[in-house]
């Protein structure tokens, strides 16, 4: 019962160079978070983080492609409300590349977005309450079908 909690490789932080952006082995994550369904990671990821390299940072184009993959995945989901937990760097690229909006996600912030999945480039309205001290921002989109919530860590 309840909402499924799914782990997806495509919503991870930009990877490479910085050791903090290296994913732990999936087997270790499964042990630490038994309530999370990691089955979607099993199909296209190795246990170890094969994407992270100590000498090369992920390109903007690569992260943007992951953002598009994620939006297409959300679009195919039956749920109307989806909560996303990701990192600010990935979320910034997702918004810039696919939503036409440059958005700063403060560390630990939460942003609520009403998104029409029939459009990969919705217009986001400016929120006057968006600042480093306010942790909750809402962007209404006309003709909503999906409520997309992100928690930037």
GROMACS .gro file of N, CA and C in nm:
model
  459
    1UNK      N    1   0.084  -0.119   0.000
    1UNK     CA    2   0.000   0.000   0.000
    1UNK      C    3   0.087   0.124   0.000
    2UNK      N    4   0.029   0.238  -0.030
    2UNK     CA    5   0.104   0.363  -0.034
    2UNK      C    6   0.162   0.390  -0.170
    3UNK      N    7   0.243   0.492  -0.176
    3UNK     CA    8   0.305   0.534  -0.302
    3UNK      C    9   0.434   0.456  -0.326
    4UNK      N   10   0.457   0.417  -0.451
    4UNK     CA   11   0.585   0.351  -0.479
    4UNK      C   12   0.700   0.452  -0.469
    5UNK      N   13   0.811   0.407  -0.418
    5UNK     CA   14   0.933   0.488  -0.412
    5UNK      C   15   1.033   0.420  -0.504
    6UNK      N   16   1.063   0.485  -0.616
    6UNK     CA   17   1.144   0.426  -0.721
    6UNK      C   18   1.276   0.500  -0.734
    7UNK      N   19   1.384   0.427  -0.748
    7UNK     CA   20   1.515   0.488  -0.772
    7UNK      C   21   1.543   0.487  -0.922
    8UNK      N   22   1.585   0.601  -0.974
    8UNK     CA   23   1.618   0.615  -1.116
    8UNK      C   24   1.758   0.673  -1.130
    9UNK      N   25   1.837   0.613  -1.214
    9UNK     CA   26   1.973   0.664  -1.240
    9UNK      C   27   1.969   0.799  -1.310
   10UNK      N   28   1.868   0.822  -1.392
   10UNK     CA   29   1.866   0.943  -1.475
   10UNK      C   30   1.844   1.073  -1.397
   11UNK      N   31   1.804   1.068  -1.271
   11UNK     CA   32   1.783   1.193  -1.195
   11UNK      C   33   1.898   1.222  -1.098
   12UNK      N   34   2.006   1.153  -1.114
   12UNK     CA   35   2.122   1.174  -1.026
   12UNK      C   36   2.190   1.306  -1.057
   13UNK      N   37   2.279   1.348  -0.968
   13UNK     CA   38   2.356   1.470  -0.988
   13UNK      C   39   2.448   1.454  -1.108
   14UNK      N   40   2.495   1.565  -1.161
   14UNK     CA   41   2.597   1.558  -1.265
   14UNK      C   42   2.713   1.476  -1.208
   15UNK      N   43   2.770   1.388  -1.288
   15UNK     CA   44   2.870   1.297  -1.237
   15UNK      C   45   3.009   1.326  -1.293
   16UNK      N   46   3.108   1.273  -1.224
   16UNK     CA   47   3.247   1.283  -1.266
   16UNK      C   48   3.326   1.384  -1.187
   17UNK      N   49   3.456   1.359  -1.173
   17UNK     CA   50   3.556   1.442  -1.107
   17UNK      C   51   3.534   1.450  -0.956
   18UNK      N   52   3.421   1.503  -0.911
   18UNK     CA   53   3.396   1.521  -0.768
   18UNK      C   54   3.355   1.388  -0.703
   19UNK      N   55   3.432   1.340  -0.605
   19UNK     CA   56   3.397   1.214  -0.539
   19UNK      C   57   3.256   1.214  -0.476
   20UNK      N   58   3.208   1.331  -0.436
   20UNK     CA   59   3.074   1.338  -0.375
   20UNK      C   60   2.963   1.309  -0.476
   21UNK      N   61   2.993   1.314  -0.605
   21UNK     CA   62   2.893   1.287  -0.708
   21UNK      C   63   2.898   1.143  -0.758
   22UNK      N   64   2.977   1.060  -0.693
   22UNK     CA   65   2.985   0.918  -0.730
   22UNK      C   66   2.878   0.842  -0.652
   23UNK      N   67   2.801   0.762  -0.725
   23UNK     CA   68   2.694   0.683  -0.663
   23UNK      C   69   2.752   0.564  -0.589
   24UNK      N   70   2.691   0.531  -0.476
   24UNK     CA   71   2.730   0.410  -0.404
   24UNK      C   72   2.684   0.288  -0.484
   25UNK      N   73   2.743   0.171  -0.460
   25UNK     CA   74   2.696   0.050  -0.529
   25UNK      C   75   2.548   0.025  -0.499
   26UNK      N   76   2.474  -0.021  -0.599
   26UNK     CA   77   2.330  -0.044  -0.584
   26UNK      C   78   2.302  -0.144  -0.472
   27UNK      N   79   2.385  -0.246  -0.457
   27UNK     CA   80   2.363  -0.344  -0.348
   27UNK      C   81   2.371  -0.275  -0.212
   28UNK      N   82   2.462  -0.182  -0.197
   28UNK     CA   83   2.474  -0.106  -0.072
   28UNK      C   84   2.352  -0.016  -0.050
   29UNK      N   85   2.304   0.046  -0.157
   29UNK     CA   86   2.186   0.132  -0.147
   29UNK      C   87   2.062   0.050  -0.110
   30UNK      N   88   2.049  -0.069  -0.168
   30UNK     CA   89   1.935  -0.157  -0.136
   30UNK      C   90   1.934  -0.194   0.011
   31UNK      N   91   2.051  -0.220   0.068
   31UNK     CA   92   2.060  -0.253   0.211
   31UNK      C   93   2.025  -0.133   0.298
   32UNK      N   94   2.071  -0.016   0.260
   32UNK     CA   95   2.047   0.106   0.339
   32UNK      C   96   1.904   0.156   0.328
   33UNK      N   97   1.840   0.132   0.213
   33UNK     CA   98   1.705   0.184   0.188
   33UNK      C   99   1.615   0.071   0.137
   34UNK      N  100   1.577  -0.024   0.225
   34UNK     CA  101   1.500  -0.140   0.179
   34UNK      C  102   1.359  -0.106   0.130
   35UNK      N  103   1.307   0.010   0.163
   35UNK     CA  104   1.173   0.051   0.121
   35UNK      C  105   1.172   0.110  -0.021
   36UNK      N  106   1.290   0.132  -0.079
   36UNK     CA  107   1.300   0.188  -0.213
   36UNK      C  108   1.312   0.075  -0.315
   37UNK      N  109   1.239   0.089  -0.424
   37UNK     CA  110   1.243  -0.008  -0.534
   37UNK      C  111   1.356   0.032  -0.629
   38UNK      N  112   1.461  -0.048  -0.633
   38UNK     CA  113   1.576  -0.022  -0.719
   38UNK      C  114   1.570  -0.103  -0.849
   39UNK      N  115   1.459  -0.168  -0.877
   39UNK     CA  116   1.450  -0.256  -0.994
   39UNK      C  117   1.470  -0.183  -1.126
   40UNK      N  118   1.434  -0.056  -1.135
   40UNK     CA  119   1.455   0.019  -1.259
   40UNK      C  120   1.602   0.048  -1.283
   41UNK      N  121   1.681   0.050  -1.178
   41UNK     CA  122   1.825   0.069  -1.193
   41UNK      C  123   1.892  -0.061  -1.234
   42UNK      N  124   1.837  -0.174  -1.195
   42UNK     CA  125   1.897  -0.304  -1.227
   42UNK      C  126   1.904  -0.328  -1.377
   43UNK      N  127   1.809  -0.274  -1.452
   43UNK     CA  128   1.801  -0.305  -1.595
   43UNK      C  129   1.906  -0.233  -1.679
   44UNK      N  130   1.959  -0.117  -1.633
   44UNK     CA  131   2.054  -0.045  -1.718
   44UNK      C  132   2.177   0.005  -1.644
   45UNK      N  133   2.195  -0.034  -1.520
   45UNK     CA  134   2.310   0.012  -1.443
   45UNK      C  135   2.387  -0.106  -1.389
   46UNK      N  136   2.515  -0.089  -1.376
   46UNK     CA  137   2.593  -0.190  -1.307
   46UNK      C  138   2.584  -0.158  -1.158
   47UNK      N  139   2.624  -0.253  -1.076
   47UNK     CA  140   2.622  -0.231  -0.932
   47UNK      C  141   2.710  -0.111  -0.895
   48UNK      N  142   2.828  -0.106  -0.953
   48UNK     CA  143   2.919   0.006  -0.931
   48UNK      C  144   2.878   0.122  -1.022
   49UNK      N  145   2.922   0.240  -0.990
   49UNK     CA  146   2.892   0.359  -1.069
   49UNK      C  147   2.983   0.363  -1.191
   50UNK      N  148   2.936   0.309  -1.301
   50UNK     CA  149   3.016   0.303  -1.423
   50UNK      C  150   3.018   0.436  -1.498
   51UNK      N  151   2.934   0.531  -1.462
   51UNK     CA  152   2.929   0.660  -1.530
   51UNK      C  153   3.032   0.759  -1.475
   52UNK      N  154   3.066   0.746  -1.348
   52UNK     CA  155   3.155   0.841  -1.282
   52UNK      C  156   3.300   0.811  -1.318
   53UNK      N  157   3.375   0.916  -1.355
   53UNK     CA  158   3.518   0.904  -1.385
   53UNK      C  159   3.591   1.016  -1.312
   54UNK      N  160   3.705   0.984  -1.255
   54UNK     CA  161   3.778   1.082  -1.174
   54UNK      C  162   3.837   1.196  -1.258
   55UNK      N  163   3.852   1.177  -1.389
   55UNK     CA  164   3.916   1.278  -1.472
   55UNK      C  165   3.823   1.350  -1.569
   56UNK      N  166   3.695   1.313  -1.571
   56UNK     CA  167   3.605   1.373  -1.669
   56UNK      C  168   3.469   1.402  -1.607
   57UNK      N  169   3.424   1.526  -1.620
   57UNK     CA  170   3.294   1.569  -1.570
   57UNK      C  171   3.188   1.545  -1.678
   58UNK      N  172   3.069   1.507  -1.639
   58UNK     CA  173   2.960   1.488  -1.734
   58UNK      C  174   2.933   1.618  -1.807
   59UNK      N  175   2.906   1.609  -1.936
   59UNK     CA  176   2.877   1.728  -2.016
   59UNK      C  177   2.733   1.775  -1.990
   60UNK      N  178   2.711   1.902  -2.021
   60UNK     CA  179   2.577   1.959  -2.010
   60UNK      C  180   2.481   1.881  -2.100
   61UNK      N  181   2.526   1.848  -2.222
   61UNK     CA  182   2.441   1.775  -2.318
   61UNK      C  183   2.401   1.638  -2.263
   62UNK      N  184   2.493   1.572  -2.196
   62UNK     CA  185   2.462   1.440  -2.139
   62UNK      C  186   2.359   1.453  -2.027
   63UNK      N  187   2.377   1.550  -1.939
   63UNK     CA  188   2.282   1.571  -1.830
   63UNK      C  189   2.146   1.614  -1.886
   64UNK      N  190   2.145   1.696  -1.991
   64UNK     CA  191   2.020   1.738  -2.054
   64UNK      C  192   1.949   1.618  -2.117
   65UNK      N  193   2.024   1.526  -2.174
   65UNK     CA  194   1.965   1.404  -2.231
   65UNK      C  195   1.902   1.318  -2.121
   66UNK      N  196   1.967   1.312  -2.007
   66UNK     CA  197   1.907   1.240  -1.894
   66UNK      C  198   1.780   1.308  -1.848
   67UNK      N  199   1.779   1.442  -1.853
   67UNK     CA  200   1.659   1.517  -1.817
   67UNK      C  201   1.543   1.484  -1.910
   68UNK      N  202   1.571   1.477  -2.039
   68UNK     CA  203   1.466   1.442  -2.135
   68UNK      C  204   1.417   1.299  -2.111
   69UNK      N  205   1.510   1.207  -2.084
   69UNK     CA  206   1.474   1.069  -2.052
   69UNK      C  207   1.381   1.066  -1.931
   70UNK      N  208   1.413   1.145  -1.830
   70UNK     CA  209   1.331   1.150  -1.710
   70UNK      C  210   1.192   1.205  -1.740
   71UNK      N  211   1.183   1.316  -1.814
   71UNK     CA  212   1.052   1.374  -1.846
   71UNK      C  213   0.967   1.277  -1.927
   72UNK      N  214   1.028   1.205  -2.019
   72UNK     CA  215   0.953   1.106  -2.096
   72UNK      C  216   0.905   0.993  -2.004
   73UNK      N  217   0.987   0.955  -1.907
   73UNK     CA  218   0.948   0.851  -1.811
   73UNK      C  219   0.828   0.899  -1.728
   74UNK      N  220   0.835   1.023  -1.679
   74UNK     CA  221   0.724   1.079  -1.600
   74UNK      C  222   0.598   1.085  -1.685
   75UNK      N  223   0.614   1.125  -1.809
   75UNK     CA  224   0.500   1.137  -1.901
   75UNK      C  225   0.428   1.004  -1.917
   76UNK      N  226   0.502   0.894  -1.913
   76UNK     CA  227   0.443   0.761  -1.928
   76UNK      C  228   0.388   0.701  -1.800
   77UNK      N  229   0.405   0.767  -1.689
   77UNK     CA  230   0.357   0.715  -1.561
   77UNK      C  231   0.206   0.738  -1.547
   78UNK      N  232   0.136   0.647  -1.477
   78UNK     CA  233  -0.007   0.665  -1.459
   78UNK      C  234  -0.043   0.766  -1.349
   79UNK      N  235   0.052   0.795  -1.259
   79UNK     CA  236   0.022   0.886  -1.148
   79UNK      C  237   0.005   1.029  -1.197
   80UNK      N  238  -0.079   1.103  -1.126
   80UNK     CA  239  -0.096   1.246  -1.155
   80UNK      C  240  -0.010   1.331  -1.063
   81UNK      N  241   0.037   1.275  -0.954
   81UNK     CA  242   0.124   1.346  -0.861
   81UNK      C  243   0.251   1.264  -0.848
   82UNK      N  244   0.364   1.328  -0.873
   82UNK     CA  245   0.494   1.261  -0.868
   82UNK      C  246   0.587   1.347  -0.784
   83UNK      N  247   0.652   1.287  -0.687
   83UNK     CA  248   0.753   1.356  -0.607
   83UNK      C  249   0.890   1.311  -0.656
   84UNK      N  250   0.978   1.407  -0.677
   84UNK     CA  251   1.111   1.378  -0.728
   84UNK      C  252   1.214   1.428  -0.628
   85UNK      N  253   1.305   1.341  -0.590
   85UNK     CA  254   1.415   1.380  -0.503
   85UNK      C  255   1.542   1.371  -0.588
   86UNK      N  256   1.609   1.483  -0.605
   86UNK     CA  257   1.727   1.487  -0.689
   86UNK      C  258   1.825   1.588  -0.633
   87UNK      N  259   1.914   1.635  -0.718
   87UNK     CA  260   2.016   1.732  -0.679
   87UNK      C  261   1.999   1.860  -0.760
   88UNK      N  262   2.044   1.969  -0.703
   88UNK     CA  263   2.021   2.100  -0.764
   88UNK      C  264   2.087   2.114  -0.901
   89UNK      N  265   2.205   2.059  -0.921
   89UNK     CA  266   2.271   2.070  -1.051
   89UNK      C  267   2.191   2.005  -1.161
   90UNK      N  268   2.142   1.883  -1.135
   90UNK     CA  269   2.060   1.814  -1.234
   90UNK      C  270   1.929   1.890  -1.257
   91UNK      N  271   1.865   1.935  -1.150
   91UNK     CA  272   1.738   2.006  -1.164
   91UNK      C  273   1.756   2.137  -1.241
   92UNK      N  274   1.867   2.206  -1.218
   92UNK     CA  275   1.894   2.330  -1.291
   92UNK      C  276   1.904   2.302  -1.441
   93UNK      N  277   1.976   2.198  -1.479
   93UNK     CA  278   1.989   2.162  -1.620
   93UNK      C  279   1.855   2.117  -1.677
   94UNK      N  280   1.778   2.041  -1.601
   94UNK     CA  281   1.645   1.997  -1.645
   94UNK      C  282   1.559   2.118  -1.680
   95UNK      N  283   1.557   2.218  -1.593
   95UNK     CA  284   1.476   2.337  -1.616
   95UNK      C  285   1.528   2.419  -1.733
   96UNK      N  286   1.659   2.439  -1.741
   96UNK     CA  287   1.716   2.519  -1.850
   96UNK      C  288   1.694   2.453  -1.986
   97UNK      N  289   1.725   2.324  -1.995
   97UNK     CA  290   1.724   2.255  -2.124
   97UNK      C  291   1.584   2.220  -2.172
   98UNK      N  292   1.491   2.194  -2.080
   98UNK     CA  293   1.361   2.141  -2.123
   98UNK      C  294   1.241   2.225  -2.083
   99UNK      N  295   1.260   2.322  -1.996
   99UNK     CA  296   1.147   2.404  -1.954
   99UNK      C  297   1.170   2.550  -1.982
  100UNK      N  298   1.284   2.581  -2.044
  100UNK     CA  299   1.311   2.719  -2.084
  100UNK      C  300   1.322   2.816  -1.969
  101UNK      N  301   1.361   2.769  -1.854
  101UNK     CA  302   1.364   2.851  -1.733
  101UNK      C  303   1.496   2.831  -1.662
  102UNK      N  304   1.564   2.939  -1.632
  102UNK     CA  305   1.684   2.930  -1.550
  102UNK      C  306   1.638   2.944  -1.405
  103UNK      N  307   1.655   2.838  -1.329
  103UNK     CA  308   1.603   2.838  -1.192
  103UNK      C  309   1.711   2.794  -1.096
  104UNK      N  310   1.729   2.867  -0.988
  104UNK     CA  311   1.825   2.831  -0.884
  104UNK      C  312   1.752   2.749  -0.777
  105UNK      N  313   1.805   2.633  -0.746
  105UNK     CA  314   1.750   2.548  -0.642
  105UNK      C  315   1.842   2.553  -0.521
  106UNK      N  316   1.804   2.625  -0.417
  106UNK     CA  317   1.889   2.629  -0.298
  106UNK      C  318   1.902   2.490  -0.236
  107UNK      N  319   2.013   2.467  -0.170
  107UNK     CA  320   2.038   2.340  -0.103
  107UNK      C  321   1.923   2.310  -0.007
  108UNK      N  322   1.867   2.190  -0.018
  108UNK     CA  323   1.759   2.148   0.071
  108UNK      C  324   1.624   2.211   0.041
  109UNK      N  325   1.608   2.272  -0.076
  109UNK     CA  326   1.481   2.339  -0.106
  109UNK      C  327   1.380   2.241  -0.165
  110UNK      N  328   1.255   2.287  -0.169
  110UNK     CA  329   1.148   2.210  -0.229
  110UNK      C  330   1.072   2.301  -0.323
  111UNK      N  331   1.052   2.255  -0.445
  111UNK     CA  332   0.982   2.333  -0.546
  111UNK      C  333   0.866   2.252  -0.600
  112UNK      N  334   0.748   2.308  -0.603
  112UNK     CA  335   0.631   2.241  -0.657
  112UNK      C  336   0.597   2.301  -0.792
  113UNK      N  337   0.575   2.214  -0.890
  113UNK     CA  338   0.549   2.258  -1.027
  113UNK      C  339   0.427   2.186  -1.079
  114UNK      N  340   0.338   2.260  -1.141
  114UNK     CA  341   0.228   2.199  -1.214
  114UNK      C  342   0.275   2.192  -1.358
  115UNK      N  343   0.281   2.072  -1.414
  115UNK     CA  344   0.341   2.051  -1.545
  115UNK      C  345   0.245   1.977  -1.636
  116UNK      N  346   0.231   2.024  -1.758
  116UNK     CA  347   0.152   1.956  -1.859
  116UNK      C  348   0.245   1.862  -1.934
  117UNK      N  349   0.232   1.730  -1.917
  117UNK     CA  350   0.325   1.637  -1.981
  117UNK      C  351   0.313   1.631  -2.132
  118UNK      N  352   0.211   1.694  -2.190
  118UNK     CA  353   0.200   1.697  -2.336
  118UNK      C  354   0.294   1.800  -2.397
  119UNK      N  355   0.362   1.876  -2.312
  119UNK     CA  356   0.459   1.975  -2.359
  119UNK      C  357   0.587   1.957  -2.281
  120UNK      N  358   0.700   1.939  -2.349
  120UNK     CA  359   0.828   1.927  -2.279
  120UNK      C  360   0.886   2.064  -2.245
  121UNK      N  361   0.821   2.172  -2.288
  121UNK     CA  362   0.874   2.304  -2.261
  121UNK      C  363   0.765   2.397  -2.209
  122UNK      N  364   0.707   2.369  -2.091
  122UNK     CA  365   0.604   2.458  -2.039
  122UNK      C  366   0.665   2.590  -1.993
  123UNK      N  367   0.582   2.693  -1.988
  123UNK     CA  368   0.625   2.822  -1.937
  123UNK      C  369   0.603   2.824  -1.787
  124UNK      N  370   0.708   2.854  -1.712
  124UNK     CA  371   0.697   2.863  -1.567
  124UNK      C  372   0.681   3.009  -1.528
  125UNK      N  373   0.589   3.035  -1.438
  125UNK     CA  374   0.566   3.171  -1.391
  125UNK      C  375   0.665   3.205  -1.281
  126UNK      N  376   0.711   3.328  -1.280
  126UNK     CA  377   0.804   3.372  -1.178
  126UNK      C  378   0.733   3.378  -1.043
  127UNK      N  379   0.797   3.326  -0.942
  127UNK     CA  380   0.741   3.326  -0.808
  127UNK      C  381   0.812   3.432  -0.724
  128UNK      N  382   0.742   3.534  -0.676
  128UNK     CA  383   0.807   3.640  -0.599
  128UNK      C  384   0.862   3.592  -0.465
  129UNK      N  385   0.822   3.473  -0.422
  129UNK     CA  386   0.868   3.422  -0.293
  129UNK      C  387   0.992   3.335  -0.306
  130UNK      N  388   1.051   3.327  -0.425
  130UNK     CA  389   1.168   3.244  -0.446
  130UNK      C  390   1.293   3.315  -0.393
  131UNK      N  391   1.343   3.266  -0.283
  131UNK     CA  392   1.470   3.316  -0.229
  131UNK      C  393   1.534   3.206  -0.144
  132UNK      N  394   1.654   3.227  -0.102
  132UNK     CA  395   1.728   3.124  -0.028
  132UNK      C  396   1.663   3.088   0.105
  133UNK      N  397   1.581   3.176   0.160
  133UNK     CA  398   1.523   3.149   0.291
  133UNK      C  399   1.386   3.083   0.283
  134UNK      N  400   1.325   3.087   0.167
  134UNK     CA  401   1.195   3.023   0.149
  134UNK      C  402   1.220   2.887   0.087
  135UNK      N  403   1.174   2.781   0.152
  135UNK     CA  404   1.205   2.647   0.103
  135UNK      C  405   1.095   2.588   0.017
  136UNK      N  406   0.986   2.659  -0.007
  136UNK     CA  407   0.877   2.602  -0.086
  136UNK      C  408   0.832   2.702  -0.191
  137UNK      N  409   0.844   2.665  -0.318
  137UNK     CA  410   0.807   2.753  -0.429
  137UNK      C  411   0.708   2.681  -0.518
  138UNK      N  412   0.605   2.751  -0.565
  138UNK     CA  413   0.505   2.689  -0.652
  138UNK      C  414   0.498   2.762  -0.784
  139UNK      N  415   0.496   2.687  -0.894
  139UNK     CA  416   0.487   2.741  -1.028
  139UNK      C  417   0.363   2.683  -1.094
  140UNK      N  418   0.254   2.760  -1.108
  140UNK     CA  419   0.134   2.705  -1.173
  140UNK      C  420   0.148   2.706  -1.324
  141UNK      N  421   0.103   2.600  -1.388
  141UNK     CA  422   0.102   2.588  -1.533
  141UNK      C  423  -0.041   2.564  -1.576
  142UNK      N  424  -0.087   2.631  -1.681
  142UNK     CA  425  -0.224   2.613  -1.729
  142UNK      C  426  -0.242   2.473  -1.788
  143UNK      N  427  -0.365   2.422  -1.783
  143UNK     CA  428  -0.401   2.291  -1.838
  143UNK      C  429  -0.316   2.179  -1.778
  144UNK      N  430  -0.308   2.178  -1.646
  144UNK     CA  431  -0.223   2.080  -1.577
  144UNK      C  432  -0.275   1.938  -1.589
  145UNK      N  433  -0.183   1.847  -1.598
  145UNK     CA  434  -0.215   1.705  -1.592
  145UNK      C  435  -0.133   1.639  -1.483
  146UNK      N  436  -0.013   1.687  -1.459
  146UNK     CA  437   0.074   1.626  -1.360
  146UNK      C  438   0.122   1.732  -1.263
  147UNK      N  439   0.122   1.698  -1.136
  147UNK     CA  440   0.183   1.784  -1.035
  147UNK      C  441   0.319   1.723  -1.006
  148UNK      N  442   0.424   1.799  -1.030
  148UNK     CA  443   0.561   1.751  -1.024
  148UNK      C  444   0.629   1.823  -0.910
  149UNK      N  445   0.671   1.751  -0.811
  149UNK     CA  446   0.734   1.811  -0.695
  149UNK      C  447   0.877   1.767  -0.686
  150UNK      N  448   0.968   1.860  -0.668
  150UNK     CA  449   1.108   1.821  -0.655
  150UNK      C  450   1.164   1.869  -0.523
  151UNK      N  451   1.245   1.786  -0.464
  151UNK     CA  452   1.318   1.823  -0.344
  151UNK      C  453   1.464   1.823  -0.381
  152UNK      N  454   1.524   1.938  -0.380
  152UNK     CA  455   1.663   1.951  -0.419
  152UNK      C  456   1.752   1.929  -0.296
  153UNK      N  457   1.844   1.836  -0.306
  153UNK     CA  458   1.931   1.805  -0.192
  153UNK      C  459   2.071   1.857  -0.212
   0.00000   0.00000   0.00000
